[in-house]
PDB file of C-alpha atoms in Angstrom:
ATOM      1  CA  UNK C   1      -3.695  34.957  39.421  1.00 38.00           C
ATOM      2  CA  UNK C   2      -5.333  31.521  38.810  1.00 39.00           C
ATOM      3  CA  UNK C   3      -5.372  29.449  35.472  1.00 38.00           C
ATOM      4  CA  UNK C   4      -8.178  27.785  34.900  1.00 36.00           C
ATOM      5  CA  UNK C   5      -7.367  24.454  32.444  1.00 35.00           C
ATOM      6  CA  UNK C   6      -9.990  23.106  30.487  1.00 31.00           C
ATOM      7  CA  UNK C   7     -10.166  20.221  27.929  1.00 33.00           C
ATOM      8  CA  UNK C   8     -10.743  21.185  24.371  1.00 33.00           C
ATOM      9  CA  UNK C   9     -11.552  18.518  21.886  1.00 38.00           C
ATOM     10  CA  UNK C  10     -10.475  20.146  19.326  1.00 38.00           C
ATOM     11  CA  UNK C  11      -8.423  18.493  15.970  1.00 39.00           C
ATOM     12  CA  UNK C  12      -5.017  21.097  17.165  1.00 38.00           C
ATOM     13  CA  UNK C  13      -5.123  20.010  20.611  1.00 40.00           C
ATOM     14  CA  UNK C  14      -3.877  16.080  21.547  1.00 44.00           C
ATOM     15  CA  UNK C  15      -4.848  14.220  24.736  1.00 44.00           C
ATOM     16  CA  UNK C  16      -0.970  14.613  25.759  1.00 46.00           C
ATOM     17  CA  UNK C  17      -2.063  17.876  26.250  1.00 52.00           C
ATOM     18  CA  UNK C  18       1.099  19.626  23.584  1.00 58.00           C
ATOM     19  CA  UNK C  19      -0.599  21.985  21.314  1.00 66.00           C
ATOM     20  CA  UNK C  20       0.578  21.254  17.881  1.00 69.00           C
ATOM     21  CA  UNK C  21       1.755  23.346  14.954  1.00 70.00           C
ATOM     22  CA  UNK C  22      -0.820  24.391  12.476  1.00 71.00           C
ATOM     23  CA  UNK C  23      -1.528  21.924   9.880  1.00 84.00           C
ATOM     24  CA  UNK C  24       0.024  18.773  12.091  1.00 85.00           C
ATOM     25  CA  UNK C  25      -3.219  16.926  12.607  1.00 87.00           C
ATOM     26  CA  UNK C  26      -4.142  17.316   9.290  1.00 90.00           C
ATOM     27  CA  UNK C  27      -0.735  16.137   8.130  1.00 90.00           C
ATOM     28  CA  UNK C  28      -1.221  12.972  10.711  1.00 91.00           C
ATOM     29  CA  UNK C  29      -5.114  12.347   9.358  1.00 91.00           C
ATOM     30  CA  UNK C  30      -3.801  12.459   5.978  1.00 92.00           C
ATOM     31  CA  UNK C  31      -1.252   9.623   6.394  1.00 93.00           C
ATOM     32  CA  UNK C  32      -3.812   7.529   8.149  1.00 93.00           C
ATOM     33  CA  UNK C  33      -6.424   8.295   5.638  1.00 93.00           C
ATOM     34  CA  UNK C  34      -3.812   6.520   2.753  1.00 93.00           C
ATOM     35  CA  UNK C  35      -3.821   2.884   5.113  1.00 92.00           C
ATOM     36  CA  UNK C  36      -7.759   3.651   4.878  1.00 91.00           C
ATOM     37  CA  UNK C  37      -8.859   4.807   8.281  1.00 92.00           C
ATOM     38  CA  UNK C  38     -11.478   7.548   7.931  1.00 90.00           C
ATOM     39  CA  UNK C  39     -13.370   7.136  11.838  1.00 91.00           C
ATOM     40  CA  UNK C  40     -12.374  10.632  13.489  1.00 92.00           C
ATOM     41  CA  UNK C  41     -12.407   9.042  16.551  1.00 90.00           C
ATOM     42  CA  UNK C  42      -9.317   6.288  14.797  1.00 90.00           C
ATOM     43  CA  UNK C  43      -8.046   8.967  13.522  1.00 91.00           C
ATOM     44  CA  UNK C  44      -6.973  10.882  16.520  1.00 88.00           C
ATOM     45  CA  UNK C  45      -6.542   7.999  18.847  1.00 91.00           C
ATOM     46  CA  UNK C  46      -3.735   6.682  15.856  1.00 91.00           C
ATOM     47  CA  UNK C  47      -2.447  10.758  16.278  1.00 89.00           C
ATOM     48  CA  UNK C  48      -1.818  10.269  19.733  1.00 88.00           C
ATOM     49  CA  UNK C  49      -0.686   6.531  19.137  1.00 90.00           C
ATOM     50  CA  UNK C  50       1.814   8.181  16.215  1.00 88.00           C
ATOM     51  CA  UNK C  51       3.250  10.810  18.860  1.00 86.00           C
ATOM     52  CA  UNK C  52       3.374   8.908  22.143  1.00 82.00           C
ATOM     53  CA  UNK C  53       4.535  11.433  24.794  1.00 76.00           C
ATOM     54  CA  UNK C  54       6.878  13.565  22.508  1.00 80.00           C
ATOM     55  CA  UNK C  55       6.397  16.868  22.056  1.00 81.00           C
ATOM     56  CA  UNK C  56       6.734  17.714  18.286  1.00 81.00           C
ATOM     57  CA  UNK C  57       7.912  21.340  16.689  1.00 81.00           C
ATOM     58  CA  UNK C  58       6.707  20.958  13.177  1.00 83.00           C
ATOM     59  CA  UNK C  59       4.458  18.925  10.964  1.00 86.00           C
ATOM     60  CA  UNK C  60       7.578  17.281   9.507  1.00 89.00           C
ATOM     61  CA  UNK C  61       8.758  15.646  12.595  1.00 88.00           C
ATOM     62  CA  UNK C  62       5.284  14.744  13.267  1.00 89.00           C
ATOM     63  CA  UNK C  63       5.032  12.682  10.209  1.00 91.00           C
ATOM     64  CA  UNK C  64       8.488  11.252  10.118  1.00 91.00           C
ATOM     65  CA  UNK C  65       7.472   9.791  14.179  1.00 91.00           C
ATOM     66  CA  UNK C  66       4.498   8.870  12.800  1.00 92.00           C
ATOM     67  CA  UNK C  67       6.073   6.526   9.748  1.00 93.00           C
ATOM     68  CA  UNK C  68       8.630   5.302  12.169  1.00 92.00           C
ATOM     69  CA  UNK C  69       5.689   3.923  14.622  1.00 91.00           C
ATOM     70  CA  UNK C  70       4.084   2.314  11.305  1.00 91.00           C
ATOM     71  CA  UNK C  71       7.417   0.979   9.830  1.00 91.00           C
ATOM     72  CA  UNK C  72       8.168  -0.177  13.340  1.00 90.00           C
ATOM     73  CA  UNK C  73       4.655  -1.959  13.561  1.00 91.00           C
ATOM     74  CA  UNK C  74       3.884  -3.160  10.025  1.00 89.00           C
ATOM     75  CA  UNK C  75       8.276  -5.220  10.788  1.00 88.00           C
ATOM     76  CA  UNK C  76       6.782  -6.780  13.768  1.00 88.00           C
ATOM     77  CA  UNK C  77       3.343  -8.003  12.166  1.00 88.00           C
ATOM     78  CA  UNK C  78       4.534  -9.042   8.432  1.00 86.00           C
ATOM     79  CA  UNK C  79       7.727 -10.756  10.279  1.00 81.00           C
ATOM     80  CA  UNK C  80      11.198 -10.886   8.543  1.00 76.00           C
ATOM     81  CA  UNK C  81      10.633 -12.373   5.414  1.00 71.00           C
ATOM     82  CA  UNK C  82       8.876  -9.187   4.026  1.00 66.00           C
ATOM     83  CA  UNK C  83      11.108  -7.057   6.036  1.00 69.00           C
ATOM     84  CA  UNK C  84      14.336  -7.749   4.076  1.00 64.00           C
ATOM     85  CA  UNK C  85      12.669  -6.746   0.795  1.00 62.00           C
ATOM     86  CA  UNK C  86      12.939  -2.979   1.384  1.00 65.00           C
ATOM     87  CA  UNK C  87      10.502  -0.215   0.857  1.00 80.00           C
ATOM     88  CA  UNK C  88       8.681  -1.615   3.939  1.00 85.00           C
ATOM     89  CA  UNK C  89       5.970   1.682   4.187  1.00 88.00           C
ATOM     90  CA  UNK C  90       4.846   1.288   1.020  1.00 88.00           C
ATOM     91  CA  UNK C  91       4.746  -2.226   0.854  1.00 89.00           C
ATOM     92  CA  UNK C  92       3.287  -2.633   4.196  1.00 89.00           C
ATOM     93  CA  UNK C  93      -0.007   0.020   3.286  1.00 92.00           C
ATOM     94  CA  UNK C  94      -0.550  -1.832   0.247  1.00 91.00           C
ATOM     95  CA  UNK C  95      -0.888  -4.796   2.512  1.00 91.00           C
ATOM     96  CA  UNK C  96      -2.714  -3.147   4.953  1.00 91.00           C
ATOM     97  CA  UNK C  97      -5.088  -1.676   2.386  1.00 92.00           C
ATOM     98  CA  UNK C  98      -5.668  -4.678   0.162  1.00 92.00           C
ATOM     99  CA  UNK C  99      -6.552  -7.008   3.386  1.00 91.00           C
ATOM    100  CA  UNK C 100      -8.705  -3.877   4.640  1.00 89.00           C
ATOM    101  CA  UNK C 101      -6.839  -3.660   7.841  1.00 87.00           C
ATOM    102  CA  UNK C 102      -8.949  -0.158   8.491  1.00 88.00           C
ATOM    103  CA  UNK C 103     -12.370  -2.023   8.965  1.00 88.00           C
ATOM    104  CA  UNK C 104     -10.524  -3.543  12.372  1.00 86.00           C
ATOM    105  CA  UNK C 105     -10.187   0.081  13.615  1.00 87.00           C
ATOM    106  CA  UNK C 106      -7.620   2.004  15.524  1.00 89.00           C
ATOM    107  CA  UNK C 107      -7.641  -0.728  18.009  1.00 88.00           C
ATOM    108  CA  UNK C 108      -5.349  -3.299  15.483  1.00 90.00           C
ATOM    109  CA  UNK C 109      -2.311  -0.578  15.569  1.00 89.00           C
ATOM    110  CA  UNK C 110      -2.629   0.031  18.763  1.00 89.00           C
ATOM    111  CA  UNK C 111      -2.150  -3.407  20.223  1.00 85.00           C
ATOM    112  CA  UNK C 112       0.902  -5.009  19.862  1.00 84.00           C
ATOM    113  CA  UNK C 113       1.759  -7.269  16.425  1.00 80.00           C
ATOM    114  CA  UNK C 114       1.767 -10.400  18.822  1.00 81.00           C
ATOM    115  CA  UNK C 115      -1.519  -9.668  20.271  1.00 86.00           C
ATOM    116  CA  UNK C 116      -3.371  -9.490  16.582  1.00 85.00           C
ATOM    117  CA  UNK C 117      -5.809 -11.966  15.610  1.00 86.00           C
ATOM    118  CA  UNK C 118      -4.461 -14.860  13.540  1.00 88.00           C
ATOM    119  CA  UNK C 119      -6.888 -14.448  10.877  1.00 90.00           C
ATOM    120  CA  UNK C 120      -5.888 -10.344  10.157  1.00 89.00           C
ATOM    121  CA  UNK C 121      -2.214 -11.674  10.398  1.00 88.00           C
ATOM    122  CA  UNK C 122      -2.711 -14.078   7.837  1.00 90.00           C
ATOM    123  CA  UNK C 123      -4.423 -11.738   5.609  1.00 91.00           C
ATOM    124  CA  UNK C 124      -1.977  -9.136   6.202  1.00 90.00           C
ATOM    125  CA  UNK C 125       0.964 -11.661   5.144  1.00 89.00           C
ATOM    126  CA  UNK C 126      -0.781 -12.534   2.131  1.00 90.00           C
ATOM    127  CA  UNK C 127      -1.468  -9.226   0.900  1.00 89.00           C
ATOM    128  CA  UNK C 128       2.103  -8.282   0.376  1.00 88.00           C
ATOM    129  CA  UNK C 129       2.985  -7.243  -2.823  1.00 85.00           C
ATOM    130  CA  UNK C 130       6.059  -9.006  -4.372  1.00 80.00           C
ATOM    131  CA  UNK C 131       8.702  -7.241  -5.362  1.00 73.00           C
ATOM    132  CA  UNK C 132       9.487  -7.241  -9.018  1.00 77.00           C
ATOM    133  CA  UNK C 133      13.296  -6.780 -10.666  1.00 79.00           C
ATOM    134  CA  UNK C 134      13.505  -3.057 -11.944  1.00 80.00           C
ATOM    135  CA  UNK C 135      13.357  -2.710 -15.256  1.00 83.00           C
ATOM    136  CA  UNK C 136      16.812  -2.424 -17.281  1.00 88.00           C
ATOM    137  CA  UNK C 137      17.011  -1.500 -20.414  1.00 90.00           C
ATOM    138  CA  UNK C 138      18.089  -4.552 -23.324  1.00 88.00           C
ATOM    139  CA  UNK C 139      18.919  -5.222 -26.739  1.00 89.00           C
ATOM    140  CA  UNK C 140      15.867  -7.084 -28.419  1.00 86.00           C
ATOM    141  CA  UNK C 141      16.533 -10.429 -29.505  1.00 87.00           C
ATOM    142  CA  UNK C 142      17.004 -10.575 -33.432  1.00 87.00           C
ATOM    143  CA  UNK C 143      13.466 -12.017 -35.240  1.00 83.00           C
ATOM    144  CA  UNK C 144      13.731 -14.315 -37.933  1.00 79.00           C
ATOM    145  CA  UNK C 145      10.932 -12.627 -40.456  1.00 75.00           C
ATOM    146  CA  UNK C 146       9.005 -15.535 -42.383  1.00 71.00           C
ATOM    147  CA  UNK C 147       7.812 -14.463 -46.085  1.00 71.00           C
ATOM    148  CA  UNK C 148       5.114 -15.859 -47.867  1.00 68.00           C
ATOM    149  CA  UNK C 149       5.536 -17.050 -51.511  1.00 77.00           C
ATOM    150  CA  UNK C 150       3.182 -16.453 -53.843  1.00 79.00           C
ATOM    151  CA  UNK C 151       1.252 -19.830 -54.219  1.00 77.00           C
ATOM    152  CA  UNK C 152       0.989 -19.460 -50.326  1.00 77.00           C
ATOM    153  CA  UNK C 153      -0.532 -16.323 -50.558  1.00 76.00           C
ATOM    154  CA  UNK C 154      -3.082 -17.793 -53.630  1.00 79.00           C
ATOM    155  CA  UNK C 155      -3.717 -21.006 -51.393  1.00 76.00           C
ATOM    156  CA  UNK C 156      -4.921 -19.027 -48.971  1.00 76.00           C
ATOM    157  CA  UNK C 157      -6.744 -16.446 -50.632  1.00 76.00           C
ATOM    158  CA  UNK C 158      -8.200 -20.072 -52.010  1.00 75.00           C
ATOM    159  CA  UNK C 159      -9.060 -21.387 -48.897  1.00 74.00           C
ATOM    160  CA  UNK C 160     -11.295 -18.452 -47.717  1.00 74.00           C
ATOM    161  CA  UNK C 161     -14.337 -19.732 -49.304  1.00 70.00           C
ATOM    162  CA  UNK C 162     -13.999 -23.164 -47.948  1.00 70.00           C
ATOM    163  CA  UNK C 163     -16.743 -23.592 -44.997  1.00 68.00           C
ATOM    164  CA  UNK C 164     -15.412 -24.963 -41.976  1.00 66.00           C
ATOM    165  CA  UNK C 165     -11.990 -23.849 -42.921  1.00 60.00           C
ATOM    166  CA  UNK C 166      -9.179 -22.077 -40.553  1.00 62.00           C
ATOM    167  CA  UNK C 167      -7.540 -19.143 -43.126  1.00 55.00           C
ATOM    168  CA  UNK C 168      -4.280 -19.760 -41.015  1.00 60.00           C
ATOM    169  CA  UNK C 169      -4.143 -23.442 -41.975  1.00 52.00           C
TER     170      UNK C 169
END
């Protein structure tokens, strides 16, 4: 019996050739869609990118190789002082996102953090959010409440009248 093989372009089917499980592309164009990629073409040259050679059994290993490839890549291009912060994913898309990374295509994940162009680097760098202290909760201070007296109260009632005139004076 002969097998005839022929290439399907098709959003199930990868160009490593491993069908994947149902909803896995979708899964993989979904996380790409939140750094702002939205080319079909990006997208499933950054599905293949995610994957490498591995063959993957569910949707939830897909995306878990997937956000190690991006955590690995967005370590190497923001460098180690935005590393040690923590929450590196999320920090890194809103980077990516607020320095529109996405408009440089497919081609700026797929070439190594060294090889980027110093001005997306820069941009990149800058657009890191800074980490602020989590909120605890606290006792609030005691106020001091100031009163008015009455001929306060009448001066400025007085005053109102006056052109030219601040009330608060």
């Amino acid at each position: 019996m002969d097998t005839v093989t022929t290439s399907i372009s098709s959003a199930s089917v990868l160009s490593s050739s491993f069908p994947l499980p149902a909803g896995t592309r979708e899964a993989l164009d979904a996380f790409f869609r939140s750094f702002g990629f939205s080319q079909e073409s990006d997208l499933s040259r950054l599905a293949v990118w995610a994957l490498g050679a591995r063959r993957v059994d569910s949707r939830e290993a897909a995306l878990a190789l997937a956000r190690e490839r991006m955590e690995h890549w967005l370590a190497e291009a923001l460098g180690q002082a935005h590393v040690a912060h923590g929450a590196l994913l999320a920090r890194g898309r809103a980077a990516f996102v607020l320095c529109e990374g996405a408009r440089w295509g497919a081609a700026v994940l797929l070439s190594a953090p060294g090889a980027l162009p110093v001005e997306f680097t820069r941009a990149l760098r800058a657009s890191v959010p800074v980490p602020a202290p989590r909120p605890l909760p606290t006792t609030m201070p005691e106020q001091t409440l100031t009163t008015w007296s009455l001929g306060e109260l009448l001066r400025r009632w007085w005053r109102v009248g006056e052109p030219d005139v601040s009330v608060s004076r």
